[in-house]
mmCIF file of N, CA and C in Angstrom:
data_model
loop_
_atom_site.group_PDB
_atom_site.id
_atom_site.type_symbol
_atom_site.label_atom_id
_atom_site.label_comp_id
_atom_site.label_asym_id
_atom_site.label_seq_id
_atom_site.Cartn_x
_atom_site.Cartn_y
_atom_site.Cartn_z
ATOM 1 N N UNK A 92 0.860 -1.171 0.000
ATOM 2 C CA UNK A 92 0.000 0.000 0.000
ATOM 3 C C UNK A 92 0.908 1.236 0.000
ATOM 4 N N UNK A 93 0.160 2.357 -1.078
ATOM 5 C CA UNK A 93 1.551 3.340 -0.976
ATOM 6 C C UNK A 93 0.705 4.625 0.121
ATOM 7 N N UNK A 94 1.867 5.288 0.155
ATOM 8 C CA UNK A 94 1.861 6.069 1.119
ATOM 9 C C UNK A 94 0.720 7.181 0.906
ATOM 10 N N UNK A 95 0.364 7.410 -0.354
ATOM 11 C CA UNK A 95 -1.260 8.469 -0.561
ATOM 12 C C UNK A 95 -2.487 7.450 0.298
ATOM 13 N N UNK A 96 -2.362 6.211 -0.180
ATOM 14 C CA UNK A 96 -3.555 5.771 0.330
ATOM 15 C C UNK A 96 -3.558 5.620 1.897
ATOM 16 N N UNK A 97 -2.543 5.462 2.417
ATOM 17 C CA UNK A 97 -2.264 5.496 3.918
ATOM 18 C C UNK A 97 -3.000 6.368 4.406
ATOM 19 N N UNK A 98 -2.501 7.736 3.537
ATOM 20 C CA UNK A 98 -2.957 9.013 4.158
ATOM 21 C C UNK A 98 -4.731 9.237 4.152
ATOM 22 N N UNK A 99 -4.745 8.604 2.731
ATOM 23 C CA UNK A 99 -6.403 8.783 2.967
ATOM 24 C C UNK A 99 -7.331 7.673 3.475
ATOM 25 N N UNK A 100 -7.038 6.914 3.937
ATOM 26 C CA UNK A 100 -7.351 5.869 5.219
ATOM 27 C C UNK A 100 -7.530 6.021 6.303
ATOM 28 N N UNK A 101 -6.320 7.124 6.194
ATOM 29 C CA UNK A 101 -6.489 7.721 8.436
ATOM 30 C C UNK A 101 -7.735 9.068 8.049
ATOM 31 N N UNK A 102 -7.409 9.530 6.829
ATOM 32 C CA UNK A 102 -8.429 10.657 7.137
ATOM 33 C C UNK A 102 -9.833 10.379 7.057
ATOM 34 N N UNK A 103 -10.282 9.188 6.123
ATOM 35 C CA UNK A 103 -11.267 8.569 6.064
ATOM 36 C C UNK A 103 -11.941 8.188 7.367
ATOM 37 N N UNK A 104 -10.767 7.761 7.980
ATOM 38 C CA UNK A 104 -11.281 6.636 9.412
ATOM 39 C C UNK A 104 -11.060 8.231 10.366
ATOM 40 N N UNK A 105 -11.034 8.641 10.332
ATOM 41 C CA UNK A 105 -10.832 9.459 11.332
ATOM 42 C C UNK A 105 -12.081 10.451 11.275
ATOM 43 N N UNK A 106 -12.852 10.717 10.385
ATOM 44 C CA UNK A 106 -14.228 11.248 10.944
ATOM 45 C C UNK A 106 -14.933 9.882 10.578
ATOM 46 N N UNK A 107 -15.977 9.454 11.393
ATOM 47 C CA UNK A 107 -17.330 8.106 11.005
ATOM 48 C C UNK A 107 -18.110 7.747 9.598
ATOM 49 N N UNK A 108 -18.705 9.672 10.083
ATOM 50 C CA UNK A 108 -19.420 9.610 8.773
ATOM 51 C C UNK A 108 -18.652 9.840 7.112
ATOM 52 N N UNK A 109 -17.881 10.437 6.970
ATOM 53 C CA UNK A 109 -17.313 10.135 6.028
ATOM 54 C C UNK A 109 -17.034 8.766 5.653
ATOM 55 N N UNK A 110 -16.510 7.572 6.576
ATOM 56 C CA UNK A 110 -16.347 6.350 6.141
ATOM 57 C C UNK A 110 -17.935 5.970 5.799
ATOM 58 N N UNK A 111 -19.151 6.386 6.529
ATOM 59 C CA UNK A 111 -20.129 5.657 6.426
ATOM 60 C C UNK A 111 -20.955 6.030 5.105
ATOM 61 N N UNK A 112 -20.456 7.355 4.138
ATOM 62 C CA UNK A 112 -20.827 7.860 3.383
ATOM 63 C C UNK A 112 -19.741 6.771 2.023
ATOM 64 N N UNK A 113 -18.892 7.207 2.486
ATOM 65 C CA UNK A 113 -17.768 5.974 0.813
ATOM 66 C C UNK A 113 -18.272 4.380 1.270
ATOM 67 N N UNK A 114 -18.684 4.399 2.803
ATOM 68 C CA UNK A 114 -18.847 2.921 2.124
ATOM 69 C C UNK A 114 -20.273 2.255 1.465
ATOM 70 N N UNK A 115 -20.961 3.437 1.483
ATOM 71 C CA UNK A 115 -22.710 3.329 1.089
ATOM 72 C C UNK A 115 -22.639 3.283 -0.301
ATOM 73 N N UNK A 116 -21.402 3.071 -1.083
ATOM 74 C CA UNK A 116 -21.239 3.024 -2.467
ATOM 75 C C UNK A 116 -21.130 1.323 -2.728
ATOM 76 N N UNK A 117 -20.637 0.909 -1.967
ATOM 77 C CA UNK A 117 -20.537 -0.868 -1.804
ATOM 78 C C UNK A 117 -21.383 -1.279 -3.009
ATOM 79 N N UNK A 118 -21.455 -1.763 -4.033
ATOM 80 C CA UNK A 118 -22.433 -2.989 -4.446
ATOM 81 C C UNK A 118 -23.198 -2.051 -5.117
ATOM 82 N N UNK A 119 -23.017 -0.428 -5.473
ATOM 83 C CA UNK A 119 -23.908 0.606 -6.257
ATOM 84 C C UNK A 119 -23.046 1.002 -7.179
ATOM 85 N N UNK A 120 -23.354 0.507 -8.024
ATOM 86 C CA UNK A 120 -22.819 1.984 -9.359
ATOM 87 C C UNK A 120 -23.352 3.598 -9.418
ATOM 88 N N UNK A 121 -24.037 4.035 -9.137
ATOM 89 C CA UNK A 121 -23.760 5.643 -8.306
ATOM 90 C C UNK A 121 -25.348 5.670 -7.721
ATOM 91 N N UNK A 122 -24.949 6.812 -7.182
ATOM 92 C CA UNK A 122 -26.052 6.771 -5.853
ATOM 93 C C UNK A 122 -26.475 8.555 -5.680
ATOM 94 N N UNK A 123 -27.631 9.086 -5.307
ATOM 95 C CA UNK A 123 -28.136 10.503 -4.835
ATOM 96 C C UNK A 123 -27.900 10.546 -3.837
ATOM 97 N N UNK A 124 -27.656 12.075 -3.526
ATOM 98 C CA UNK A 124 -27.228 11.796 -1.941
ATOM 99 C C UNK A 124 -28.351 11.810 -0.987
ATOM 100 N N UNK A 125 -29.783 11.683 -1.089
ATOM 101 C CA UNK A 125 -30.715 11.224 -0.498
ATOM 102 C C UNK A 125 -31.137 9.616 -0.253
ATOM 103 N N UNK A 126 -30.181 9.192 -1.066
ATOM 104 C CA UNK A 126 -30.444 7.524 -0.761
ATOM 105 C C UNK A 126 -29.018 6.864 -0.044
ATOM 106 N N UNK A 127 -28.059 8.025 0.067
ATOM 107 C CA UNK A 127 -26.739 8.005 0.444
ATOM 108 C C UNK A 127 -27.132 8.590 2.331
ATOM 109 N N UNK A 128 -28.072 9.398 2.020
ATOM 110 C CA UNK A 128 -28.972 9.709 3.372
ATOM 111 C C UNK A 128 -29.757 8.536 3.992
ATOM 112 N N UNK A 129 -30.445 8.016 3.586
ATOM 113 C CA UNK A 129 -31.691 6.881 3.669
ATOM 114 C C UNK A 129 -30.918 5.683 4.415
ATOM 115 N N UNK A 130 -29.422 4.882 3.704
ATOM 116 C CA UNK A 130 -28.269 4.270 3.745
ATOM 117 C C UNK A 130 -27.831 3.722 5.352
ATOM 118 N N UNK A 131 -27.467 5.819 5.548
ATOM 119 C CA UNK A 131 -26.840 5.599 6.356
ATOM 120 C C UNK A 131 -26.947 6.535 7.968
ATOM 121 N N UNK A 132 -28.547 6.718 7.538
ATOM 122 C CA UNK A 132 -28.656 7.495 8.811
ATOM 123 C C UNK A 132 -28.655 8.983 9.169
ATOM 124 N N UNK A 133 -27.324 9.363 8.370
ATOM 125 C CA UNK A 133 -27.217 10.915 8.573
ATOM 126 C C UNK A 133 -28.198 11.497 7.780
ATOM 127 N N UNK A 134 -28.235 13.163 8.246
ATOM 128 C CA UNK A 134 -28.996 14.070 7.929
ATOM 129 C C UNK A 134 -28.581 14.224 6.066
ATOM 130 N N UNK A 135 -29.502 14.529 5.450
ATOM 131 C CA UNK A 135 -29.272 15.100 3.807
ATOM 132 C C UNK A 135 -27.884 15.793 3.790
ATOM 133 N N UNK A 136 -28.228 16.973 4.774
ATOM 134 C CA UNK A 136 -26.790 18.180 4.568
ATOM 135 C C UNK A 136 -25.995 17.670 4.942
ATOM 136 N N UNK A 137 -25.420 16.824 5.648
ATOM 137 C CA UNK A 137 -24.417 16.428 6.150
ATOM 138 C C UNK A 137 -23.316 15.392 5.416
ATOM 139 N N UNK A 138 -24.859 14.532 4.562
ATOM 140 C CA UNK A 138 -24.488 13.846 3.501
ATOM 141 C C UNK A 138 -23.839 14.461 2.619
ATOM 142 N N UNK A 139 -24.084 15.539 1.907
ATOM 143 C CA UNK A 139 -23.982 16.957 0.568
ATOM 144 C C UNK A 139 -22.257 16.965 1.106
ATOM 145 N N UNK A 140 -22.485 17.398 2.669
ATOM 146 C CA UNK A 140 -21.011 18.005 2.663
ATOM 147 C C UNK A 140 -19.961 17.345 2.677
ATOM 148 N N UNK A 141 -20.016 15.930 3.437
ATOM 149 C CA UNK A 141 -19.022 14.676 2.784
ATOM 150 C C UNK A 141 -19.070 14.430 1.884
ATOM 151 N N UNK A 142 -20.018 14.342 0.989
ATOM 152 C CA UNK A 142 -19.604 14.423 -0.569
ATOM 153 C C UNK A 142 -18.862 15.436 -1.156
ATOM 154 N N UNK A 143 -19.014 16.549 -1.298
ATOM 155 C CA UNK A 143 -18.396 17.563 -1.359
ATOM 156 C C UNK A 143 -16.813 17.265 -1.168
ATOM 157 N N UNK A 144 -16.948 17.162 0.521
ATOM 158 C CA UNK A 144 -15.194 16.652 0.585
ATOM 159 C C UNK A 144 -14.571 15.724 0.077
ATOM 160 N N UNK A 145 -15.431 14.373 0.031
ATOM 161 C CA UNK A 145 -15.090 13.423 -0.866
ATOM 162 C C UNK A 145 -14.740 13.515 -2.055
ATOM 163 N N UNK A 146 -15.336 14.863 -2.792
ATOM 164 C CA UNK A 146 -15.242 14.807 -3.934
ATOM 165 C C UNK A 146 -13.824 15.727 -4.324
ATOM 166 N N UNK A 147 -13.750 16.626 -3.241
ATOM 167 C CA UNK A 147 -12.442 17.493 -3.709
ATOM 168 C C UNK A 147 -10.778 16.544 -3.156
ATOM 169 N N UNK A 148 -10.958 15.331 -2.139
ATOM 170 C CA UNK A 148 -10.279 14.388 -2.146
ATOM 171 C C UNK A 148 -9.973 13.287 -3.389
ATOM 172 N N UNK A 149 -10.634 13.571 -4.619
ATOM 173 C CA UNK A 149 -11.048 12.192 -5.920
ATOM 174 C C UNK A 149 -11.212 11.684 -5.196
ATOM 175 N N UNK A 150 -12.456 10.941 -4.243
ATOM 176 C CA UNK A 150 -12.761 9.711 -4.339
ATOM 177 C C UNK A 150 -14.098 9.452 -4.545
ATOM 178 N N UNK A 151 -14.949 10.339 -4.969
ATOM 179 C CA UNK A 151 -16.148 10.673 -5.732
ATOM 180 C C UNK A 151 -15.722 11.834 -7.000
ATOM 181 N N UNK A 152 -16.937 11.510 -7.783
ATOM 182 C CA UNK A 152 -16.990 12.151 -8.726
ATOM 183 C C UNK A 152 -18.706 12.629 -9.338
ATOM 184 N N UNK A 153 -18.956 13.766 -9.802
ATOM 185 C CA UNK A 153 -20.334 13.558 -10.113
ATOM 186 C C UNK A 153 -20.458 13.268 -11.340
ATOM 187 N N UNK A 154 -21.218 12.698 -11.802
ATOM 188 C CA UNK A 154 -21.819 11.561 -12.767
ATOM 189 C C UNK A 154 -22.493 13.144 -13.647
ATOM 190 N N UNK A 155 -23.579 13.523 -13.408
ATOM 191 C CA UNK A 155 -23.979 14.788 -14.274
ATOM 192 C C UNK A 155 -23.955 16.600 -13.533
ATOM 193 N N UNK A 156 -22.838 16.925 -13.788
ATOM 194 C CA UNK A 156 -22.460 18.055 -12.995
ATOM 195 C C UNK A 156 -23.377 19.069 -13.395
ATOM 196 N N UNK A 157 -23.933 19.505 -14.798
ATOM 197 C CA UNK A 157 -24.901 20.356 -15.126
ATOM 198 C C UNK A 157 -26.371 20.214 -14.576
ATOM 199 N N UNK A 158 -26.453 19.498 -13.788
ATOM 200 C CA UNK A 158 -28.099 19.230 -12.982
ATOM 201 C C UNK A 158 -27.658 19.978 -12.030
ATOM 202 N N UNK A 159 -28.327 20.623 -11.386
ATOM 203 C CA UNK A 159 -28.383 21.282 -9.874
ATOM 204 C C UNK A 159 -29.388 19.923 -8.886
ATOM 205 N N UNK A 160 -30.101 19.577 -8.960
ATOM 206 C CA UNK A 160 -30.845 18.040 -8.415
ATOM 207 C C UNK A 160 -31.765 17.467 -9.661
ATOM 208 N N UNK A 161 -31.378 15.988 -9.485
ATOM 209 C CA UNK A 161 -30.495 15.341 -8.703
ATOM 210 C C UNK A 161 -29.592 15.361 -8.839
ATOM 211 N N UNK A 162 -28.085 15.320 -7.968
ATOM 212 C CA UNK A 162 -26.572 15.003 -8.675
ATOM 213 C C UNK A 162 -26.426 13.728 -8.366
ATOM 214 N N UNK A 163 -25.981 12.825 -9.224
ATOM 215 C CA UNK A 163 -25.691 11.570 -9.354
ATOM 216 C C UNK A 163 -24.264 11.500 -8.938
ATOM 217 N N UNK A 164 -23.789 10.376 -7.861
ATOM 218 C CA UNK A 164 -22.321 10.417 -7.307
ATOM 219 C C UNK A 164 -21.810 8.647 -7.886
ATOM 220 N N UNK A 165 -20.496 8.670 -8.127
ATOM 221 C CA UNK A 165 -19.752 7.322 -8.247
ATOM 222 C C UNK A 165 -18.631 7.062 -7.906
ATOM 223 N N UNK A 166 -18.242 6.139 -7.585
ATOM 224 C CA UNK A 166 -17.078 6.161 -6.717
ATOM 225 C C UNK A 166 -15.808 6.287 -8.407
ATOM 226 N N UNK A 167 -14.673 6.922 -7.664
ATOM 227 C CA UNK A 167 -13.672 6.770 -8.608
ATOM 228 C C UNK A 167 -12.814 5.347 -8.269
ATOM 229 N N UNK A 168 -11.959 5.368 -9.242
ATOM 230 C CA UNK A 168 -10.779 4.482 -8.877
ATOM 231 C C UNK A 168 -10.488 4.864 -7.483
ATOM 232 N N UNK A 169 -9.537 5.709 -7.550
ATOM 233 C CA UNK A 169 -9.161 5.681 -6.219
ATOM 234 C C UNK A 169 -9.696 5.568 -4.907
ATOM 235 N N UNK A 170 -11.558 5.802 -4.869
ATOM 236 C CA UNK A 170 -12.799 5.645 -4.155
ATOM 237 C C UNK A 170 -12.881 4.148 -4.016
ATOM 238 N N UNK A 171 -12.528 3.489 -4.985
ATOM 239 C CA UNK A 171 -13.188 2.078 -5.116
ATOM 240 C C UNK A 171 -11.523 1.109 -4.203
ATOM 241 N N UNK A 172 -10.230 2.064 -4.361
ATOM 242 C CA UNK A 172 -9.538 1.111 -4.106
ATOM 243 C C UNK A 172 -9.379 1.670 -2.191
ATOM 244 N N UNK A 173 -9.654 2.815 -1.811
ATOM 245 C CA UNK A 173 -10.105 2.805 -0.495
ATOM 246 C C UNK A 173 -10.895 2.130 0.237
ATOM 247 N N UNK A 174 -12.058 1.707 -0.525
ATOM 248 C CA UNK A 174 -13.156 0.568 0.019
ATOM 249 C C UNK A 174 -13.106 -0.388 0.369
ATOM 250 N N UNK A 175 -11.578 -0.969 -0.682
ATOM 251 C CA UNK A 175 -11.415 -2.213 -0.652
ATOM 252 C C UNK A 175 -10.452 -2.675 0.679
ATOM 253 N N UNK A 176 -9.724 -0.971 1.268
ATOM 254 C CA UNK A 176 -8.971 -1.149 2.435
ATOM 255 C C UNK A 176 -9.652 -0.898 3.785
ATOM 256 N N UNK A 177 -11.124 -0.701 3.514
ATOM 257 C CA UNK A 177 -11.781 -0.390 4.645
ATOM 258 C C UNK A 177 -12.187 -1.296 5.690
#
């Protein structure tokens, strides 16, 4: 394992919901963040804003950026190979 993914492992694991948000991608090819809500408990906004961070980390990406709702989310490579260290 190289040393980027290290880093984004501890930061992952180190807030909850962020892990509980990348791992609600499991077994989905992309997901809204209201069913990314539904998933896993947390509030909508809270969902939005780990995505958000997720997304300025690459390990999401949005699927159709010109929609304002719904935005469609998918994990990237590098999303998918964090999962697999979770």
């Amino acid at each position: 394992m190289d040393d980027e993914t290290l880093i984004l492992l501890a930061y992952i694991r180190n807030a909850p919901t962020r892990e509980k948000v990348l791992k609600s991608f499991e077994g989905e090819d992309f997901l809204r963040p209201i069913e990314i809500s539904m998933k896993t408990g947390l509030h909508p906004n809270n969902v939005s804003k780990k995505l958000n961070d997720l997304r300025e980390h690459g390990l999401v990406y949005v699927i159709n950026p010109e929609y304002y709702v719904p935005k469609l989310y998918r994990l990237t490579e590098k999303g998918k190979n964090i999962i697999q260290h979770l």
